[in-house]
Amino acid sequence: MSNPIQFISTRGKTGPVSFTEAMKQGLAPDGGLYMPDNIPVLPDEFWKQLQSRSIQDLSIDIVRPYLEAEINGGGFGSDLPNRIIQSAITFDAPLVQLKKNLYLLELFHGPTLAFKDFGARFMARAFSKLDNTAGTEQDLLVLVATSGDTGSAVAHGFYGVEGTRVCLLYPSGKVSELQEKQMTTLGGNVHALEVDGTFDQCQSLVKKAFSDRELRQKLRLSSANSINIARLLPQSFYYVYGLGQLQERLGPDVKPIYTVPSGNFGNLVAGLIAMKMGMPVTGFIAATNRNDVVPKFLSTGRFTPKKSVQTISNAMDVGNPSNFERIEFLFDKSHHEIQKTISGASFSDEQTREAIGKVYRDTGYTVDPHTAVGILAAESYLSEKSVDEMAPVVVLSTAHPSKFRHVVEEETGRPVDIPERLKACMNKKKIALQVESGYDPFRQYLQGNLDS
Ligand SMILES: *Cc1c(COP(=O)(O)O)cnc(C)c1O
């Protein structure tokens, strides 16, 4: 028997902790990001029998080793992974073929129509199941500053989860109408604060609350930030599930290339973790918009963070991706090893718009701007290879086109179909409390809110 997996910081200056502890802390005390101290390789039979297994079924096997300490030491029972997965992963991730050698893995069938639903829902369910103080203690208060997609995924993930409350802070007038609707129409344990300020000011309010000792003695605060290991780990599930679907079409020996539209690089790191679990893959393509620090690093070996620039694929507008640290950690900081596994490509808004139009005209399929960046990278790879050296490419389709329908409709010239779950929230009334960007009113709100 090997030792149960523990979680260590990428900076190596804090002791190992359990999954539950890593999830509760979010960021490690030394400022690093949590990673498993080892990633066990799943047996050959697992990889040979992916076909026709459901995503839930596969996810339970994948996540089990990481919860071993909770199951055995913590007394949560061997059905813990089962219970978390069955309540978190309640939607599919189908693979669709766009053309020869090019596939899309649709990750937008969750409640907020983007792949972040996988991580946010898993984390919310894991929290409620692993936090055995729920009911006996004060509710856990999850604080999130958001510029759009993260907030809606976290709000929906924690919505109705017993023992938790969510407080979202978003910059007034700076999120899309749809994103705002998704965040402000839930009610229940989800509270939205519309801050008269910028995203950075929202983030700084959250940071101040976390470093406010007096407040933290009164309230149980937590963050559901995208760097949380509990949001990252479940993103490995769909890589494996995607491979299973590809095996069904192309046979058991297929080794795809995954193309990942990237911003903060959590999604790509989850793919690397799946590879370390033994997933057969030819490699990864990191596809970015003009915020191209990682593609630049891949070609030059130098990582130079920049201020982010605004684009039409705005969930990828990140100038200093946090998860780069995890990529370096996984490859022992060897640029050469990283380069052997990941290649990079970046594209302008103009190219992205053109791609949305072209995909629609050629295939009748509508893609969102983030997915379009991935398709551009995939096409560029395929155009450089001869048929016999070509591996099939799977592009992660990170959002439903209706989330970015204005841009999409301009390029396709026809209205985007809006899924029922989005229509439903469009007709609901927005409930958000308008607040100033100063810390004192926010602090008072937090205290009053939980006392009542
Ligand atoms: C968050 C997001 C991304 C970027 O994912 P990372 O894990 O930050 O690289 C890409 N597309 C969409 C639609 C997103 O919401």
Coordinates of C-alpha atoms and ligand atoms in Angstrom, one line a residue:
M1 CA 0.0 0.0 0.0
S2 CA 1.4 3.4 -0.9
N3 CA 0.8 6.4 1.3
P4 CA -2.4 8.3 0.8
I5 CA -2.0 11.3 -1.5
Q6 CA -1.4 14.6 0.3
F7 CA -1.3 18.1 -1.1
I8 CA 1.8 20.2 -1.3
S9 CA 2.6 23.8 -2.3
T10 CA 4.3 24.5 -5.6
R11 CA 6.7 26.7 -3.6
G12 CA 7.5 23.9 -1.3
K13 CA 7.6 25.9 1.9
T14 CA 4.6 24.6 3.7
G15 CA 3.9 21.1 5.0
P16 CA 1.6 18.6 3.2
V17 CA -2.1 18.8 3.9
S18 CA -5.2 16.7 3.2
F19 CA -7.5 17.4 0.2
T20 CA -10.1 19.0 2.6
E21 CA -7.5 21.3 4.1
A22 CA -6.1 22.3 0.7
M23 CA -9.6 23.0 -0.5
K24 CA -10.4 25.1 2.6
Q25 CA -7.2 27.1 2.3
G26 CA -7.3 27.8 -1.4
L27 CA -3.9 29.4 -1.6
A28 CA -1.1 27.7 0.4
P29 CA 0.4 29.7 3.3
D30 CA 3.7 30.2 1.4
G31 CA 1.8 31.8 -1.5
G32 CA 2.1 28.7 -3.7
L33 CA -0.7 26.6 -5.3
Y34 CA -1.6 23.2 -4.0
M35 CA -0.8 20.1 -6.0
P36 CA -1.0 16.4 -5.2
D37 CA 2.3 15.1 -3.9
N38 CA 2.1 12.2 -6.4
I39 CA -0.2 11.3 -9.2
P40 CA -0.7 7.6 -9.3
V41 CA -0.9 6.0 -12.8
L42 CA -4.2 4.3 -13.3
P43 CA -4.0 0.7 -14.5
D44 CA -4.0 -0.4 -18.2
E45 CA -7.4 -2.0 -17.9
F46 CA -8.8 1.4 -16.9
W47 CA -7.4 3.1 -20.1
K48 CA -8.5 0.1 -22.3
Q49 CA -12.1 0.1 -21.0
L50 CA -13.1 3.7 -21.3
Q51 CA -15.5 3.2 -24.1
S52 CA -19.2 3.5 -23.3
R53 CA -18.6 4.3 -19.6
S54 CA -20.5 7.4 -18.4
I55 CA -18.6 10.5 -17.3
Q56 CA -19.9 10.0 -13.7
D57 CA -18.6 6.4 -13.6
L58 CA -15.2 7.4 -14.9
S59 CA -14.9 10.4 -12.6
I60 CA -15.5 8.3 -9.5
D61 CA -12.5 6.1 -10.4
I62 CA -10.4 9.0 -11.2
V63 CA -11.0 11.0 -8.1
R64 CA -11.0 8.2 -5.5
P65 CA -7.2 8.1 -4.8
Y66 CA -7.2 11.9 -4.0
L67 CA -9.9 11.4 -1.3
E68 CA -8.3 8.3 0.2
A69 CA -7.4 10.1 3.4
E70 CA -11.0 11.4 3.9
I71 CA -12.4 7.9 3.1
N72 CA -10.2 5.9 5.5
G73 CA -8.9 8.3 8.1
G74 CA -11.8 10.7 8.0
G75 CA -14.5 8.1 8.2
F76 CA -16.5 9.5 5.3
G77 CA -17.1 6.0 3.8
S78 CA -16.0 4.5 0.6
D79 CA -19.0 5.9 -1.2
L80 CA -17.8 9.5 -0.7
P81 CA -16.5 9.9 -4.3
N82 CA -19.8 8.5 -5.5
R83 CA -21.9 10.9 -3.5
I84 CA -19.9 13.9 -4.6
I85 CA -19.8 13.0 -8.3
Q86 CA -23.5 12.0 -8.6
S87 CA -24.6 15.4 -7.2
A88 CA -22.0 17.5 -8.9
I89 CA -21.7 16.1 -12.5
T90 CA -25.3 16.1 -13.6
F91 CA -24.7 16.9 -17.2
D92 CA -22.9 15.4 -20.2
A93 CA -19.8 16.4 -22.2
P94 CA -20.4 15.1 -25.7
L95 CA -17.8 14.8 -28.4
V96 CA -18.8 16.2 -31.8
Q97 CA -16.9 15.9 -35.1
L98 CA -16.4 19.1 -37.0
K99 CA -14.5 17.6 -39.9
K100 CA -11.8 15.0 -40.6
N101 CA -9.4 14.8 -37.6
L102 CA -11.1 17.7 -35.8
Y103 CA -13.4 17.2 -32.9
L104 CA -15.0 19.4 -30.3
L105 CA -15.6 18.3 -26.7
E106 CA -18.7 20.3 -25.6
L107 CA -18.1 21.4 -22.0
F108 CA -21.0 23.8 -21.8
H109 CA -24.0 21.6 -20.9
G110 CA -23.9 22.7 -17.2
P111 CA -26.2 25.3 -15.6
T112 CA -24.1 28.4 -16.6
L113 CA -23.1 27.1 -20.0
A114 CA -19.3 27.1 -19.5
F115 CA -16.8 24.5 -18.5
K116 CA -16.3 26.2 -15.1
D117 CA -19.5 24.4 -14.0
F118 CA -17.5 21.2 -13.6
G119 CA -15.1 22.7 -11.1
A120 CA -17.5 24.9 -9.3
R121 CA -20.1 22.2 -8.7
F122 CA -17.6 19.6 -7.7
M123 CA -16.0 22.0 -5.2
A124 CA -19.4 23.1 -3.7
R125 CA -20.5 19.4 -3.3
A126 CA -17.2 18.4 -1.8
F127 CA -17.3 21.3 0.6
S128 CA -20.8 20.4 1.9
K129 CA -19.9 16.7 2.2
L130 CA -16.5 17.1 3.8
D131 CA -17.3 20.0 6.2
N132 CA -18.8 18.0 9.0
T133 CA -19.3 21.2 11.0
A134 CA -22.2 22.2 8.8
G135 CA -25.4 22.7 10.9
T136 CA -23.5 22.8 14.2
E137 CA -21.5 25.9 13.3
Q138 CA -22.1 29.1 11.5
D139 CA -22.6 28.9 7.7
L140 CA -19.5 29.0 5.6
L141 CA -19.4 32.3 3.7
V142 CA -17.8 32.0 0.3
L143 CA -16.6 35.4 -1.1
V144 CA -16.0 35.8 -4.8
A145 CA -15.0 38.8 -6.8
T146 CA -15.9 38.2 -10.5
S147 CA -15.7 39.8 -13.9
G148 CA -18.3 37.4 -15.1
D149 CA -18.0 33.7 -15.8
T150 CA -16.5 32.6 -12.5
G151 CA -19.2 34.3 -10.4
S152 CA -22.0 32.6 -12.2
A153 CA -20.5 29.2 -12.0
V154 CA -19.7 29.5 -8.3
A155 CA -23.1 31.0 -7.5
H156 CA -24.9 28.1 -9.3
G157 CA -22.4 25.5 -7.8
F158 CA -23.2 26.6 -4.2
Y159 CA -26.8 27.5 -4.8
G160 CA -28.9 25.5 -2.3
V161 CA -25.9 23.7 -0.8
E162 CA -26.6 23.4 2.9
G163 CA -24.3 25.2 5.4
T164 CA -23.0 27.6 2.8
R165 CA -23.7 31.2 1.7
V166 CA -22.2 32.9 -1.3
C167 CA -21.4 36.6 -1.6
L168 CA -20.5 37.7 -5.1
L169 CA -19.0 41.0 -5.9
Y170 CA -19.1 42.3 -9.5
P171 CA -18.3 45.6 -11.0
S172 CA -21.4 47.6 -11.9
G173 CA -21.9 48.0 -15.7
K174 CA -18.8 45.9 -16.5
V175 CA -20.3 42.4 -16.9
S176 CA -22.6 41.4 -19.8
E177 CA -26.3 41.5 -19.3
L178 CA -26.5 37.7 -19.4
Q179 CA -23.7 37.2 -16.9
E180 CA -25.4 39.6 -14.6
K181 CA -28.7 37.8 -14.9
Q182 CA -27.1 34.5 -14.1
M183 CA -25.5 35.9 -11.0
T184 CA -28.4 38.0 -9.6
T185 CA -31.5 36.0 -10.2
L186 CA -30.9 32.9 -8.0
G187 CA -31.7 34.3 -4.5
G188 CA -31.6 31.8 -1.7
N189 CA -28.1 31.5 -0.2
V190 CA -26.6 33.5 -3.0
H191 CA -26.1 37.2 -2.4
A192 CA -25.0 39.6 -5.2
L193 CA -23.3 42.9 -4.5
E194 CA -23.1 45.3 -7.4
V195 CA -20.0 47.3 -6.7
D196 CA -19.7 50.9 -7.9
G197 CA -16.1 50.3 -9.1
T198 CA -13.9 48.1 -11.2
F199 CA -13.2 44.3 -11.0
D200 CA -9.8 45.1 -9.3
Q201 CA -11.7 47.0 -6.6
C202 CA -14.0 44.1 -6.1
Q203 CA -11.0 41.8 -5.7
S204 CA -9.4 44.2 -3.3
L205 CA -12.5 44.2 -1.1
V206 CA -12.4 40.4 -0.9
K207 CA -8.7 40.4 -0.1
K208 CA -9.2 43.0 2.7
A209 CA -11.9 40.8 4.2
F210 CA -9.6 37.8 4.2
S211 CA -6.8 39.7 6.0
D212 CA -9.2 41.3 8.5
R213 CA -8.5 39.3 11.6
E214 CA -11.3 40.6 13.7
L215 CA -13.8 39.9 11.0
R216 CA -12.4 36.4 10.5
Q217 CA -12.9 35.6 14.1
K218 CA -16.6 36.3 13.7
L219 CA -17.2 34.8 10.3
R220 CA -16.1 31.6 8.6
L221 CA -14.8 32.9 5.3
S222 CA -13.7 30.9 2.3
S223 CA -12.9 31.5 -1.3
A224 CA -13.8 29.6 -4.4
N225 CA -11.1 31.1 -6.5
S226 CA -10.1 29.4 -9.7
I227 CA -6.7 28.4 -8.3
N228 CA -8.5 26.1 -5.7
I229 CA -7.3 22.5 -6.2
A230 CA -10.9 21.4 -5.7
R231 CA -11.9 23.2 -8.9
L232 CA -8.9 22.0 -10.8
L233 CA -9.0 18.2 -10.1
P234 CA -12.5 17.6 -11.5
Q235 CA -11.5 19.2 -14.8
S236 CA -9.4 16.1 -15.5
F237 CA -12.6 14.0 -15.8
Y238 CA -13.7 15.3 -19.1
Y239 CA -10.3 14.8 -20.8
V240 CA -10.6 11.1 -20.0
Y241 CA -14.3 11.0 -21.0
G242 CA -13.4 12.7 -24.3
L243 CA -10.8 10.1 -25.0
G244 CA -13.3 7.3 -24.3
Q245 CA -15.6 8.8 -26.9
L246 CA -12.8 9.2 -29.4
Q247 CA -11.8 5.5 -28.8
E248 CA -15.4 4.5 -29.7
R249 CA -15.0 6.2 -33.1
L250 CA -11.3 5.6 -33.9
G251 CA -10.3 2.5 -32.0
P252 CA -8.5 1.8 -28.7
D253 CA -5.0 3.0 -29.7
V254 CA -5.9 6.6 -30.5
K255 CA -3.7 9.3 -29.0
P256 CA -5.3 12.7 -29.5
I257 CA -3.9 16.2 -29.3
Y258 CA -6.0 18.3 -26.9
T259 CA -6.3 22.0 -27.8
V260 CA -7.2 24.2 -24.8
P261 CA -8.5 27.8 -25.1
S262 CA -6.6 29.2 -22.2
G263 CA -6.5 32.2 -19.9
N264 CA -5.4 31.4 -16.3
F265 CA -4.4 27.9 -17.5
G266 CA -6.3 25.8 -15.0
N267 CA -8.0 23.9 -17.7
L268 CA -4.7 23.0 -19.4
V269 CA -3.1 21.9 -16.1
A270 CA -6.1 19.6 -15.5
G271 CA -5.2 17.9 -18.9
L272 CA -1.6 17.6 -17.8
I273 CA -2.7 15.9 -14.6
A274 CA -4.8 13.4 -16.7
M275 CA -1.7 12.7 -18.7
K276 CA 0.3 12.0 -15.5
M277 CA -2.5 9.6 -14.6
G278 CA -1.5 7.7 -17.7
M279 CA -4.0 9.1 -20.3
P280 CA -2.6 8.4 -23.8
V281 CA -2.2 11.7 -25.6
T282 CA 0.1 13.0 -28.3
G283 CA 0.3 16.5 -26.7
F284 CA -1.5 19.7 -25.9
I285 CA -1.9 23.0 -27.7
A286 CA -2.3 26.1 -25.5
A287 CA -4.5 28.5 -27.5
T288 CA -4.7 32.1 -26.4
N289 CA -6.0 35.4 -27.7
R290 CA -3.6 38.4 -27.7
N291 CA -2.8 37.7 -24.1
D292 CA 0.0 35.5 -25.2
V293 CA 2.5 35.2 -22.4
V294 CA 2.5 31.4 -22.4
P295 CA 2.8 30.9 -26.1
K296 CA 5.7 33.4 -25.9
F297 CA 7.3 31.4 -23.1
L298 CA 7.0 28.2 -25.1
S299 CA 8.8 29.7 -28.1
T300 CA 11.4 31.8 -26.2
G301 CA 11.8 30.1 -22.7
R302 CA 11.1 33.4 -21.0
F303 CA 8.0 34.0 -19.0
T304 CA 7.2 37.8 -19.0
P305 CA 3.8 38.7 -17.4
K306 CA 2.1 41.7 -18.9
K307 CA -1.0 43.8 -18.2
S308 CA -4.0 42.1 -19.8
V309 CA -5.6 43.5 -22.9
Q310 CA -9.3 43.3 -23.6
T311 CA -10.5 40.9 -26.3
I312 CA -13.8 39.3 -27.5
S313 CA -12.8 36.1 -25.7
N314 CA -12.7 37.9 -22.4
A315 CA -12.6 34.9 -20.1
M316 CA -9.1 34.5 -21.4
D317 CA -7.9 38.0 -20.8
V318 CA -5.2 37.2 -18.3
G319 CA -1.8 38.8 -18.4
N320 CA -0.2 36.8 -15.6
P321 CA -1.7 33.3 -15.5
S322 CA -1.6 31.9 -12.0
N323 CA -1.5 28.3 -13.1
F324 CA 1.8 28.7 -14.9
E325 CA 3.4 27.9 -11.6
R326 CA 1.7 24.5 -11.7
I327 CA 2.9 23.8 -15.2
E328 CA 6.5 24.5 -14.1
F329 CA 6.0 22.3 -11.0
L330 CA 4.7 19.4 -13.1
F331 CA 7.8 19.5 -15.3
D332 CA 10.4 20.3 -12.7
K333 CA 10.8 23.7 -14.3
S334 CA 12.3 22.2 -17.5
H335 CA 11.4 24.4 -20.4
H336 CA 12.6 21.6 -22.7
E337 CA 10.2 19.1 -21.2
I338 CA 7.3 21.5 -21.2
Q339 CA 8.0 22.3 -24.9
K340 CA 7.9 18.6 -25.8
T341 CA 4.4 18.3 -24.4
I342 CA 2.8 21.7 -25.1
S343 CA 2.9 24.0 -28.1
G344 CA 1.3 27.4 -28.1
A345 CA -0.6 29.6 -30.5
S346 CA -2.2 33.0 -30.2
F347 CA -4.8 34.8 -32.4
S348 CA -6.3 38.3 -32.8
D349 CA -9.9 39.2 -32.5
E350 CA -10.1 39.6 -36.2
Q351 CA -9.0 36.1 -36.8
T352 CA -11.4 34.9 -34.1
R353 CA -14.3 36.6 -35.7
E354 CA -13.4 35.2 -39.1
A355 CA -13.1 31.7 -37.7
I356 CA -16.6 31.9 -36.1
G357 CA -18.0 32.9 -39.6
K358 CA -16.0 30.3 -41.4
V359 CA -16.9 27.4 -39.2
Y360 CA -20.6 28.3 -39.5
R361 CA -20.5 28.5 -43.3
D362 CA -18.4 25.3 -43.7
T363 CA -20.2 23.1 -41.2
G364 CA -23.4 24.8 -40.0
Y365 CA -22.0 24.6 -36.4
T366 CA -21.9 27.7 -34.2
V367 CA -19.0 28.3 -31.9
D368 CA -18.3 30.9 -29.2
P369 CA -15.2 33.2 -29.4
H370 CA -13.2 31.1 -26.9
T371 CA -13.8 27.9 -28.8
A372 CA -13.0 29.7 -32.0
V373 CA -9.5 30.5 -30.7
G374 CA -9.0 26.8 -30.0
I375 CA -10.2 25.9 -33.5
L376 CA -7.8 28.3 -35.1
A377 CA -4.9 26.6 -33.2
A378 CA -6.1 23.2 -34.2
E379 CA -6.4 24.2 -37.9
S380 CA -2.9 25.6 -37.8
Y381 CA -1.5 22.3 -36.4
L382 CA -3.4 20.2 -38.9
S383 CA -2.2 22.4 -41.9
E384 CA 1.4 21.7 -40.9
K385 CA 1.2 17.9 -40.7
S386 CA 1.0 15.3 -43.5
V387 CA -1.8 12.8 -43.2
D388 CA 0.2 9.9 -41.8
E389 CA 1.9 12.0 -39.0
M390 CA -1.4 13.6 -38.0
A391 CA -3.0 12.9 -34.6
P392 CA -6.8 13.7 -34.3
V393 CA -7.3 17.0 -32.5
V394 CA -9.9 17.5 -29.8
V395 CA -10.7 21.2 -29.1
L396 CA -12.2 21.9 -25.7
S397 CA -15.4 23.9 -26.4
T398 CA -15.4 26.0 -23.3
A399 CA -18.6 28.0 -23.6
H400 CA -22.0 27.9 -25.4
P401 CA -22.2 30.5 -28.2
S402 CA -25.4 32.1 -26.7
K403 CA -23.2 33.4 -23.8
F404 CA -21.4 35.7 -26.3
R405 CA -24.2 35.9 -28.8
H406 CA -23.7 39.5 -30.0
V407 CA -20.3 38.8 -31.4
V408 CA -21.3 35.4 -32.7
E409 CA -24.5 36.7 -34.4
E410 CA -22.5 39.4 -36.2
E411 CA -20.3 36.8 -37.8
T412 CA -22.9 34.1 -38.6
G413 CA -25.6 36.4 -39.6
R414 CA -28.3 34.5 -37.8
P415 CA -29.7 34.3 -34.3
V416 CA -28.1 31.9 -31.8
D417 CA -30.4 29.4 -30.2
I418 CA -30.7 30.1 -26.5
P419 CA -30.9 27.1 -24.2
E420 CA -34.0 26.9 -21.9
R421 CA -32.0 27.3 -18.7
L422 CA -30.6 30.6 -19.9
K423 CA -34.0 31.9 -21.1
A424 CA -35.4 31.1 -17.7
C425 CA -33.1 33.5 -15.9
M426 CA -33.4 36.2 -18.5
N427 CA -37.0 36.7 -17.5
K428 CA -36.3 36.8 -13.8
K429 CA -35.8 39.9 -11.7
K430 CA -32.3 41.0 -10.9
I431 CA -31.7 41.2 -7.1
A432 CA -28.5 42.9 -6.2
L433 CA -27.4 45.3 -3.5
Q434 CA -25.7 48.4 -4.8
V435 CA -22.6 49.1 -2.7
E436 CA -19.8 51.7 -2.8
S437 CA -16.3 50.4 -3.3
G438 CA -15.1 51.4 0.2
Y439 CA -14.2 48.7 2.7
D440 CA -16.2 49.8 5.7
P441 CA -19.7 49.5 4.2
F442 CA -18.8 46.1 2.8
R443 CA -17.6 44.9 6.2
Q444 CA -20.7 46.1 7.9
Y445 CA -22.8 44.4 5.3
L446 CA -21.0 41.1 5.8
Q447 CA -21.5 41.2 9.6
G448 CA -25.2 42.3 9.4
N449 CA -26.0 39.8 6.8
L450 CA -24.8 36.9 8.8
D451 CA -26.2 38.0 12.1
S452 CA -29.7 38.2 10.8
Ligands
LIG1 C1 -12.4 30.6 -17.8 C2 -12.6 30.4 -19.2 C3 -11.5 30.0 -20.1 C4 -10.1 30.0 -19.6 O1 -9.8 28.9 -18.8 P1 -8.5 28.8 -17.9 O2 -8.7 27.6 -17.1 O3 -8.5 30.1 -17.1 O4 -7.4 28.8 -18.8 C5 -11.8 29.8 -21.4 N1 -13.0 29.9 -21.9 C6 -14.1 30.2 -21.2 C7 -15.4 30.3 -21.8 C8 -13.9 30.4 -19.8 O5 -15.0 30.8 -19.0

